[in-house]
mmCIF file of C-alpha atoms in Angstrom:
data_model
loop_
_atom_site.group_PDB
_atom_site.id
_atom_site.type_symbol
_atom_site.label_atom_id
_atom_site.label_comp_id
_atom_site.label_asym_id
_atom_site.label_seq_id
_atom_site.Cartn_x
_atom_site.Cartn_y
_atom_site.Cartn_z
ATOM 1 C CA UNK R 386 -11.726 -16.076 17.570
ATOM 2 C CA UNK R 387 -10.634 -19.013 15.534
ATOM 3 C CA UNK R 388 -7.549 -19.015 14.409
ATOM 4 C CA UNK R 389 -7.123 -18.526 10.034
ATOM 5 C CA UNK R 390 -4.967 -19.736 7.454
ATOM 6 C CA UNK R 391 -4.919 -16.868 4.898
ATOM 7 C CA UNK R 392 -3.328 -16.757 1.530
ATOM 8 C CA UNK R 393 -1.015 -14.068 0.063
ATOM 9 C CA UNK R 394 -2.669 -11.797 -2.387
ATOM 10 C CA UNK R 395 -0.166 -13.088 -5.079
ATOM 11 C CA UNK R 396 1.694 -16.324 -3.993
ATOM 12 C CA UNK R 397 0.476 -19.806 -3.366
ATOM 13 C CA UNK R 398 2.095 -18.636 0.150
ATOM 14 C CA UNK R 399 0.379 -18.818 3.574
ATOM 15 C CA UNK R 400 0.374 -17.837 7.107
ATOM 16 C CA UNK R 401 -1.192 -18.977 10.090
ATOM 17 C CA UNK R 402 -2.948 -15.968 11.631
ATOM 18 C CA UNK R 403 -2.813 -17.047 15.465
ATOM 19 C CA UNK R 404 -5.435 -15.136 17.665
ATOM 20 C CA UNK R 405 -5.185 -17.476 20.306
ATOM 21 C CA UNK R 406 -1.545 -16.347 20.876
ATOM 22 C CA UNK R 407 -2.288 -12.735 20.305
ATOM 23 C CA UNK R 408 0.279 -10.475 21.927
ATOM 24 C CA UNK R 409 0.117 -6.439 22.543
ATOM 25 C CA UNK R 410 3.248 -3.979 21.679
ATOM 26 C CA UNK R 411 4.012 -4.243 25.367
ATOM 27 C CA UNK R 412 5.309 -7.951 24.778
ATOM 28 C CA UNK R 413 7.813 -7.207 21.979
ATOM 29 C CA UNK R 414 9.527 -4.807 23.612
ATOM 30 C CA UNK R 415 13.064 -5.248 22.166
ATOM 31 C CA UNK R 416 15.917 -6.161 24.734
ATOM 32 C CA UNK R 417 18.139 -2.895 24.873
ATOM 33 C CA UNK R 418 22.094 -3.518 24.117
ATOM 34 C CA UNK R 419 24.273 -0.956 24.659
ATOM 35 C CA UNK R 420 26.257 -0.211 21.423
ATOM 36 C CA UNK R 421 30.761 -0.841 21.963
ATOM 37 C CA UNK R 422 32.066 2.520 21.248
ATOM 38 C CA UNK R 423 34.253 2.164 18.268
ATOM 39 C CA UNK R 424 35.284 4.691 15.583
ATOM 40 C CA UNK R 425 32.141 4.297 13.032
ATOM 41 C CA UNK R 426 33.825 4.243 9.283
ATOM 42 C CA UNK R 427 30.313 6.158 8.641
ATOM 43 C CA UNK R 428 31.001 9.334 10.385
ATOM 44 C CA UNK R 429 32.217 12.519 8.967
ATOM 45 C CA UNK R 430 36.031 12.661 9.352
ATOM 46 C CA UNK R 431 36.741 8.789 9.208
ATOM 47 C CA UNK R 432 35.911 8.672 5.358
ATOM 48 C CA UNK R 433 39.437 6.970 4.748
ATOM 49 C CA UNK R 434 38.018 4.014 6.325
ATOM 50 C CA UNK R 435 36.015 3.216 3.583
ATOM 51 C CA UNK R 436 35.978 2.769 0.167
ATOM 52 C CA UNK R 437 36.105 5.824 -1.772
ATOM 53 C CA UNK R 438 32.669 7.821 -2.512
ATOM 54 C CA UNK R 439 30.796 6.984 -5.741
ATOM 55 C CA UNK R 440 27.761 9.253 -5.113
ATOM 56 C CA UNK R 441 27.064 12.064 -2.622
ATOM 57 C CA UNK R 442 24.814 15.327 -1.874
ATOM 58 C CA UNK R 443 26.566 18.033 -0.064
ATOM 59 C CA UNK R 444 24.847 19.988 2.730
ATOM 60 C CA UNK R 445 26.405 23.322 4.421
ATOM 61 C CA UNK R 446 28.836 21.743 6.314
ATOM 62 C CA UNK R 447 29.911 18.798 3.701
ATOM 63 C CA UNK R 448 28.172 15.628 2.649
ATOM 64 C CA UNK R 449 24.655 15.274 3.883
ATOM 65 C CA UNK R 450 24.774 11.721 1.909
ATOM 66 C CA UNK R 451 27.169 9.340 0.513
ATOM 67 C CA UNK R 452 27.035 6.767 -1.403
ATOM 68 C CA UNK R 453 30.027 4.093 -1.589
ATOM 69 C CA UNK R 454 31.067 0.377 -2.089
ATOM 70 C CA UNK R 455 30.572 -2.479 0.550
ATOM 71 C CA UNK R 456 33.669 -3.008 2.059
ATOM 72 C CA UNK R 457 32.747 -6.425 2.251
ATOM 73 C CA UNK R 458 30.834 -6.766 -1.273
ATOM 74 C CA UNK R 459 28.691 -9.721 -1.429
ATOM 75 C CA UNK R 460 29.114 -9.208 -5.490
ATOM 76 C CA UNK R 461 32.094 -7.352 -6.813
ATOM 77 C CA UNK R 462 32.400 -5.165 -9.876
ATOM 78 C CA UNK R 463 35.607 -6.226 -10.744
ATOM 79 C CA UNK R 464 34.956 -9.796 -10.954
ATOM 80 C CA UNK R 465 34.888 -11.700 -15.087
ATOM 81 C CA UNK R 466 31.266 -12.901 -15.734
ATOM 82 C CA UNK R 467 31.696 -16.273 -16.261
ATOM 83 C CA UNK R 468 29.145 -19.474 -15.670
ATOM 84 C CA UNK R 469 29.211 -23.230 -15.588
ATOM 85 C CA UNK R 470 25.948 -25.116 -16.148
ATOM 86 C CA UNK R 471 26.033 -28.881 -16.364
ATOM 87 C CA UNK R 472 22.318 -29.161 -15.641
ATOM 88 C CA UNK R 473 23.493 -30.564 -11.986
ATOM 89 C CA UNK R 474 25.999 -28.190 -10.374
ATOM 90 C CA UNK R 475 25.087 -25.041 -12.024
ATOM 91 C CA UNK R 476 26.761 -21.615 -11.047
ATOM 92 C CA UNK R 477 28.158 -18.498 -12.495
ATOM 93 C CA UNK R 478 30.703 -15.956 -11.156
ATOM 94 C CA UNK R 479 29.735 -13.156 -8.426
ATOM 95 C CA UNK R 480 29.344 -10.188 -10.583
ATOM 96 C CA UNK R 481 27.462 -7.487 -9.737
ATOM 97 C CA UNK R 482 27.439 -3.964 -7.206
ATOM 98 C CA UNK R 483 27.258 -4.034 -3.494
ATOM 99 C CA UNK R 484 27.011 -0.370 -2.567
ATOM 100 C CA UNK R 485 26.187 1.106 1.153
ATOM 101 C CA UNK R 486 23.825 4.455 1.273
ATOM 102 C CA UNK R 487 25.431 6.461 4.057
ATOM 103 C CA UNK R 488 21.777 8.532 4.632
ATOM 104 C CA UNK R 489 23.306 11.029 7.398
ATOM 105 C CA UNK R 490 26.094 12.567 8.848
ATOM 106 C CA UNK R 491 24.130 11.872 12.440
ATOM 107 C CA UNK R 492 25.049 9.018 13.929
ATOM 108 C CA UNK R 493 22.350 8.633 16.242
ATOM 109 C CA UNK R 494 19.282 9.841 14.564
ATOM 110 C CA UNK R 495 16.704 6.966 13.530
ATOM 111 C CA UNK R 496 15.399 7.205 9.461
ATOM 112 C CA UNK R 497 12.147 8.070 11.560
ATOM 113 C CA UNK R 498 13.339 11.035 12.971
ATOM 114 C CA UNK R 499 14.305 12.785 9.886
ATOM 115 C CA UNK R 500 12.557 15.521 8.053
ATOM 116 C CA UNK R 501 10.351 14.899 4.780
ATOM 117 C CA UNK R 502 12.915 16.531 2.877
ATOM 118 C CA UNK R 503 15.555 14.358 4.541
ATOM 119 C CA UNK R 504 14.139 10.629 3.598
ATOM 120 C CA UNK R 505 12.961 12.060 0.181
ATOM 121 C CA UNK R 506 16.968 12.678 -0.487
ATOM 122 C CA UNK R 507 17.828 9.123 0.380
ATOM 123 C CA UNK R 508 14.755 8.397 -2.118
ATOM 124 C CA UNK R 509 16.562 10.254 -4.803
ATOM 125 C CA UNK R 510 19.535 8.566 -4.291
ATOM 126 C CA UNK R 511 17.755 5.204 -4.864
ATOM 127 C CA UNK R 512 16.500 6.611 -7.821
ATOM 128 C CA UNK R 513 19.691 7.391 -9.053
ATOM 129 C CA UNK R 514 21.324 4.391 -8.196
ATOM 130 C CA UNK R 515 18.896 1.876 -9.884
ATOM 131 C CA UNK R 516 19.215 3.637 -12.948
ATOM 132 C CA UNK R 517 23.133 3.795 -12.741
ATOM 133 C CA UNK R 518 23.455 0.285 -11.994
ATOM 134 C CA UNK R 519 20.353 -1.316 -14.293
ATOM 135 C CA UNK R 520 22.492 -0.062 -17.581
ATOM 136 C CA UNK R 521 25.200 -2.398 -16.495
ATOM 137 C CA UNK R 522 24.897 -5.351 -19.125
ATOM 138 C CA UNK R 523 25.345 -7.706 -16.284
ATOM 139 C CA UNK R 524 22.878 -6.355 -14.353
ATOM 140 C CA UNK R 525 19.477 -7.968 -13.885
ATOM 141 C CA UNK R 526 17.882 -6.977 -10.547
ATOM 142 C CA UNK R 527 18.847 -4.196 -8.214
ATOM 143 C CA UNK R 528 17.625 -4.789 -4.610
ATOM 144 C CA UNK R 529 17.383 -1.516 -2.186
ATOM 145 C CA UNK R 530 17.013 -2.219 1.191
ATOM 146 C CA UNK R 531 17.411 -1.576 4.725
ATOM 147 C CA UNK R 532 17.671 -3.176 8.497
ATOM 148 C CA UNK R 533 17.824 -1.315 11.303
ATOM 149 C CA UNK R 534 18.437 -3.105 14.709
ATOM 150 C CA UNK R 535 20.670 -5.685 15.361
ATOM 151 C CA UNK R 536 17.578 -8.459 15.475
ATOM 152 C CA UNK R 537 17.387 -7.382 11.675
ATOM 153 C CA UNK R 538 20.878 -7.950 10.592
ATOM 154 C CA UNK R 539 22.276 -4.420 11.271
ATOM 155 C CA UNK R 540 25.811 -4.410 12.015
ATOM 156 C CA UNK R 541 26.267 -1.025 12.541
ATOM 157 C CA UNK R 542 23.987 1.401 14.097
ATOM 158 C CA UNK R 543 24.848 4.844 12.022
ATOM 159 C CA UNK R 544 22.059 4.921 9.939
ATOM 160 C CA UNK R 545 22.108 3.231 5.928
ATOM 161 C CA UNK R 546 20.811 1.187 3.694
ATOM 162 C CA UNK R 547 22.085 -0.678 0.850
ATOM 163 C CA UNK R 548 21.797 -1.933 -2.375
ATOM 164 C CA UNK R 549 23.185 -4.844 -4.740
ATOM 165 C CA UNK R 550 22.465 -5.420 -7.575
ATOM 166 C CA UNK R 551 22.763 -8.981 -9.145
ATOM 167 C CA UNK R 552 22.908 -10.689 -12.734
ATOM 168 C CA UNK R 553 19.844 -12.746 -12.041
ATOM 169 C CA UNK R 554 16.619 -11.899 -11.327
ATOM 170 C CA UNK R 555 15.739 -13.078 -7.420
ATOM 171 C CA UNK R 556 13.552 -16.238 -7.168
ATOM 172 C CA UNK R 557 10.370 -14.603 -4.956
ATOM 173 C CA UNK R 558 10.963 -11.273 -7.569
ATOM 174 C CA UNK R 559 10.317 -13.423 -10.438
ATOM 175 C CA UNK R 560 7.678 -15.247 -8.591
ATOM 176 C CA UNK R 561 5.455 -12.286 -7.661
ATOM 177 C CA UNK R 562 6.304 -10.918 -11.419
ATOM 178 C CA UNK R 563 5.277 -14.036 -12.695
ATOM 179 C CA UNK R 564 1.766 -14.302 -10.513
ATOM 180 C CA UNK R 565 1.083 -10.613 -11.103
ATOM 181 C CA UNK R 566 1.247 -11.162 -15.121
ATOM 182 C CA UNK R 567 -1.056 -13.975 -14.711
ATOM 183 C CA UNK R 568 -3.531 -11.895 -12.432
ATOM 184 C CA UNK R 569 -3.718 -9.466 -15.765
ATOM 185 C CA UNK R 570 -4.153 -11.955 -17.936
ATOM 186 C CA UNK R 571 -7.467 -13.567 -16.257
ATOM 187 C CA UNK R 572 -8.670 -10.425 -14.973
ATOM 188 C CA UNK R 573 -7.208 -7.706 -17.084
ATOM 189 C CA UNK R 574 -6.414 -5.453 -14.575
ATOM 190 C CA UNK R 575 -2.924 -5.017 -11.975
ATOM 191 C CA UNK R 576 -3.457 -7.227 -8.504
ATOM 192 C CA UNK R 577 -1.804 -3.987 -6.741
ATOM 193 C CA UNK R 578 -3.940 -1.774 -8.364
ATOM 194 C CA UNK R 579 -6.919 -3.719 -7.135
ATOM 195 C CA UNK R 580 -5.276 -3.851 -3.493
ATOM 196 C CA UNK R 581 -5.037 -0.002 -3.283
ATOM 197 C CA UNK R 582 -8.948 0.362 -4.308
ATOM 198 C CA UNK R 583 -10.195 -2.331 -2.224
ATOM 199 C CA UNK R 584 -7.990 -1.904 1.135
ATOM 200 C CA UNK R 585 -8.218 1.490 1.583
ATOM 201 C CA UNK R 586 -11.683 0.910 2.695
ATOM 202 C CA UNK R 587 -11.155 -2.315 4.566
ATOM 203 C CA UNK R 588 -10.033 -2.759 8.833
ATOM 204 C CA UNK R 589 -5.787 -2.894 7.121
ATOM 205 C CA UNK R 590 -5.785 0.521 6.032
ATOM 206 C CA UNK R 591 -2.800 2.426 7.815
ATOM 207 C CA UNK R 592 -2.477 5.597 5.892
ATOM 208 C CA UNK R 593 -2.647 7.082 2.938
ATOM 209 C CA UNK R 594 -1.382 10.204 1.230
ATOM 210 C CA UNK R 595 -1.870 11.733 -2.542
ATOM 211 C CA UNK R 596 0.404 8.929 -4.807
ATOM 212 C CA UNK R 597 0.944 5.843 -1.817
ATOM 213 C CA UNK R 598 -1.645 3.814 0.770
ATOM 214 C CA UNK R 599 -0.331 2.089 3.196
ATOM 215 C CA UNK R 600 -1.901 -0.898 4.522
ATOM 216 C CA UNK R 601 -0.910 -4.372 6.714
ATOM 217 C CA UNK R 602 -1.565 -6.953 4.034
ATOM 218 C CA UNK R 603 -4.048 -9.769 4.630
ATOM 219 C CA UNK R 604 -1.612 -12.474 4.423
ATOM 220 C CA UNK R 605 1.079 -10.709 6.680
ATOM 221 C CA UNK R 606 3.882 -13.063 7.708
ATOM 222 C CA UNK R 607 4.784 -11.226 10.674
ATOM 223 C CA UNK R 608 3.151 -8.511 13.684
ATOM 224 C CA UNK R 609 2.704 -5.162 11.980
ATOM 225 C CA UNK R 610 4.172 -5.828 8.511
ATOM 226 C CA UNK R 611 3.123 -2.813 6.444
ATOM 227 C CA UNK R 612 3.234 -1.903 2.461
ATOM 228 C CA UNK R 613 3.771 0.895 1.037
ATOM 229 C CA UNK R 614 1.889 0.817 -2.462
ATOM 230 C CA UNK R 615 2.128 3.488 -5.167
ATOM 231 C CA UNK R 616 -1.722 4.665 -6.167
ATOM 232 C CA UNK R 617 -0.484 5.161 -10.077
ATOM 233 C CA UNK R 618 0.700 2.261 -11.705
ATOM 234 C CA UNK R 619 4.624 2.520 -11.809
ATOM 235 C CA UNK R 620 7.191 -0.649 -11.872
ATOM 236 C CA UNK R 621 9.855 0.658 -10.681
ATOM 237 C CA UNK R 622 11.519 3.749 -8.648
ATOM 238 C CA UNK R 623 12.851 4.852 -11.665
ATOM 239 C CA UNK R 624 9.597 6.121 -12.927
ATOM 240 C CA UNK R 625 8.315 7.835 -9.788
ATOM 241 C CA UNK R 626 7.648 11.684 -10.286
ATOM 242 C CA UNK R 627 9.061 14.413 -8.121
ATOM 243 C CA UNK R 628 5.680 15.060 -6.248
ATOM 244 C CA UNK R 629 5.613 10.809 -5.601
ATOM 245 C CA UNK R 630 9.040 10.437 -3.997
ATOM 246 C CA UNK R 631 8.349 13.042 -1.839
ATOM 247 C CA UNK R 632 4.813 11.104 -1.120
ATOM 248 C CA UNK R 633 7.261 7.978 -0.626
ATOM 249 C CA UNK R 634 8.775 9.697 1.889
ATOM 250 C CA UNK R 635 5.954 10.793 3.613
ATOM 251 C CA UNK R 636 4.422 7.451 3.925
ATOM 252 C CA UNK R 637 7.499 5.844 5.034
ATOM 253 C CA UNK R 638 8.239 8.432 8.342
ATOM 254 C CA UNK R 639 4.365 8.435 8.734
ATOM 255 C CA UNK R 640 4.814 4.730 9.195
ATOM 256 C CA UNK R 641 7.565 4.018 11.209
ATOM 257 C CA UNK R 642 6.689 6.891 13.504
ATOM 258 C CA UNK R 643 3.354 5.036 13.962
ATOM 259 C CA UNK R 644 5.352 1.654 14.217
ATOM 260 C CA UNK R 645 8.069 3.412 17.068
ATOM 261 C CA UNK R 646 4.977 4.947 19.145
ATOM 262 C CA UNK R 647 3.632 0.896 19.452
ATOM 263 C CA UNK R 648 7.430 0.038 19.879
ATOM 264 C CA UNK R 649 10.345 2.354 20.680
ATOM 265 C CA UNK R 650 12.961 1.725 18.457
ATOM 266 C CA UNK R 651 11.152 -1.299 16.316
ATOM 267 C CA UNK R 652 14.062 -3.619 14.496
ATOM 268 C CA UNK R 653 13.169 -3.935 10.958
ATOM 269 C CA UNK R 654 13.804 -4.605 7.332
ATOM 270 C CA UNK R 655 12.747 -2.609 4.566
ATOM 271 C CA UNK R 656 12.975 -3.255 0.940
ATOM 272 C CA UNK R 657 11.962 -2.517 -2.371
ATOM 273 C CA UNK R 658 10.091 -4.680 -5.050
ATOM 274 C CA UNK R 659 10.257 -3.775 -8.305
ATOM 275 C CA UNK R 660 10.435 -4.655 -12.321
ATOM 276 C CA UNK R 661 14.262 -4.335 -13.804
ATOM 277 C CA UNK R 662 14.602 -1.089 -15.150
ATOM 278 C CA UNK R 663 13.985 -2.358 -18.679
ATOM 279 C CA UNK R 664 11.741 -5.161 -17.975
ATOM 280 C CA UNK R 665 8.854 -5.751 -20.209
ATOM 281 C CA UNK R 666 7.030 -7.196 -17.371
ATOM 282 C CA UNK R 667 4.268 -4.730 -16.221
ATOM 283 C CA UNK R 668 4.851 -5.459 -12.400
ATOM 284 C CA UNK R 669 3.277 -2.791 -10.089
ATOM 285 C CA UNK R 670 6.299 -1.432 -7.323
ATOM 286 C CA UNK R 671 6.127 -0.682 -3.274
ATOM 287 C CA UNK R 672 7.675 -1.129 -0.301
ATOM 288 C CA UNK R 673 7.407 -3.834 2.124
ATOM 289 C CA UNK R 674 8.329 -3.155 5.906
ATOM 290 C CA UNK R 675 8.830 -6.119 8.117
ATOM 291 C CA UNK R 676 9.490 -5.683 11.806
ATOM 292 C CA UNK R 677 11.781 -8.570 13.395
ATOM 293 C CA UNK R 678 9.801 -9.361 16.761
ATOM 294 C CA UNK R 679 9.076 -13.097 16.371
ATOM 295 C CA UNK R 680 11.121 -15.791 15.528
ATOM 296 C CA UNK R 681 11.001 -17.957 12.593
ATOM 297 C CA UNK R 682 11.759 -21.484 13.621
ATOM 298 C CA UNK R 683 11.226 -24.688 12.897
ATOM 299 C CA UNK R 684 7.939 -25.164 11.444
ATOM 300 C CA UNK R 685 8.206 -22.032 9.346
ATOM 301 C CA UNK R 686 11.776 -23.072 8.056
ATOM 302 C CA UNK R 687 10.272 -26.688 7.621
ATOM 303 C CA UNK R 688 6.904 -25.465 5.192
ATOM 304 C CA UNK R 689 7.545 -21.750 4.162
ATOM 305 C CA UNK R 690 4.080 -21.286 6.519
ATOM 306 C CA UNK R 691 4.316 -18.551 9.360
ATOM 307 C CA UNK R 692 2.381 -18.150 12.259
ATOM 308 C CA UNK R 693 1.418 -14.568 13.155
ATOM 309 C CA UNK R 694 0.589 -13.949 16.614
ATOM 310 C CA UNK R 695 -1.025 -10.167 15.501
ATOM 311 C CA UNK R 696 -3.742 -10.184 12.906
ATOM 312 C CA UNK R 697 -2.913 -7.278 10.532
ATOM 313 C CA UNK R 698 -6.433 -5.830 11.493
ATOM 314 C CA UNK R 699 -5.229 -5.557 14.681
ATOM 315 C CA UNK R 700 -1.735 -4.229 13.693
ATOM 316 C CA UNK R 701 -3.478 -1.966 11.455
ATOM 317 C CA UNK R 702 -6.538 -0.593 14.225
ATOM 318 C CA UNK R 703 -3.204 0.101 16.759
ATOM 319 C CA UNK R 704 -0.667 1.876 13.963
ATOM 320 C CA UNK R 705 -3.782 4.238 12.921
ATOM 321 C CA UNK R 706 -4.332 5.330 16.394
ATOM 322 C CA UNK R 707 -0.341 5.961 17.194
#
């Protein structure tokens, strides 16, 4: 098979999909490192060594989640909002929220190997979060994400996510907001809409469940990249129903058990993308998952082009069948 350079559904963004260098779960195998046994600041009993708890849900035996501030905030509340722009060297001061999602009490267990009810907590807590933080006047954007695996950025294994939240609205958000309006405009319908109805019958259809499909886009920029696409039309967590966030959380363990069957314990990032809470822009939310098993190197540093090794038909054929 000749090899294709395929488009992104939305951006004038494009990846290489490389059949010629196609390579099977077996090769990404991640390189095992054995963690340095320190006292985690995330387990139960060592809560003075972080800051203290904004948010949490109590279990039976104390907190089953907690929410609290970045010890190392990349944006700080406290900081004064104040900018300089001279049309050259334009910046502003970091104000914003850096908060860490403590999801368990378990150090050990893997976001996969949680119950339902279990991920659909953490889901609430996003919820609750991005509207807490989206009524700050500084606030713009507020980013949820997650790595897991040291290849992905983790720095510590018990398992969390975060979220910050920033005064500006991130370049590729406002991008894809920007594309999607224009999409509606010259076809009067939402481009995510239009992905759920026409890839849940194509060869990148992963799985699918009442309110979210999951698929490996067309475009992917990396081996097994999956989305995770609301069916209604929603912009943002905020206005997911009670029935969808459990759906949410469905989707996401049926996923990443599918993705740890190809590849036991698979590094990845996971994020959110979204409209601001109050945005007037009718963007269309979902989840993008994006395992770390290649590296990005020169070339795609050089044109913003990456070269997939897996097509996602392929990535999608082996996560149905895990």
């Amino acid at each position: 098979m000749v090899n294709e350079i395929r488009k992104d559904y939305l951006l004038e963004r494009y990846s290489i999909i490389a059949t010629n260098r196609l390579k099977r779960p077996k090769d990404f195998r991640p390189v095992k490192t054995r963690e340095k046994k320190i006292k985690c600041p995330f387990c139960p009993g060592n809560e003075d060594m972080t800051p203290p708890t904004i948010f949490k849900i109590n279990g039976k035996r104390g907190w089953d989640i907690r929410v609290i501030e970045n010890k190392f905030p990349a944006l700080s509340k406290k900081a004064n909002y104040r900018k300089k722009l001279d049309g050259f060297t334009n910046c502003f001061t970091g104000v914003g929220h850096h908060e860490v999602v403590v999801e368990s009490p378990s150090h050990s267990k893997r976001l996969d190997q949680f119950s339902v009810k279990k991920i659909k907590q953490i889901v609430d807590v996003y919820q609750q979060r991005f509207v807490v933080l989206s009524k700050d006047k500084n606030v713009r954007f507020v980013a949820i994400f997650r790595n897991h695996g040291k290849a992905a950025g983790n720095s510590l294994s018990h398992p969390h996510s975060q979220i910050i939240a920033t005064p500006f609205v991130p370049e590729l958000i406002a991008r894809e907001m920007n594309a999607s309006s224009k999409y509606r405009r010259r076809n009067r319908k939402c481009i995510f809409c239009d992905i759920v109805k026409k890839e849940r019958r194509s060869k990148r259809f992963v799985y699918e469940n009442k309110s979210f499909l999951a698929i490996c886009p067309f475009a992917s920029i990396v081996p097994y990249e999956t989305w995770i696409i609301t069916k209604r039309h929603v912009k943002n967590i905020a206005g997911l129903k009670e029935q969808e966030k459990t759906d949410l959380a469905d989707a996401l363990k049926a996923v990443l058990v599918k993705m740890n069957k190809q590849i036991t314990n698979i590094p990845y990032n996971y994020y959110i993308h979204q409209a601001p809470l109050n945005s007037k822009n009718n963007y269309h939310m979902h989840l993008e998952i994006l395992p770390v098993l290649t590296v990005w190197a020169g070339f795609e540093k050089c044109t913003g082009v990456y070269i997939n090794p897996v097509s996602p038909e392929i990535a999608a054929k082996e996560l149905r069948s895990a």
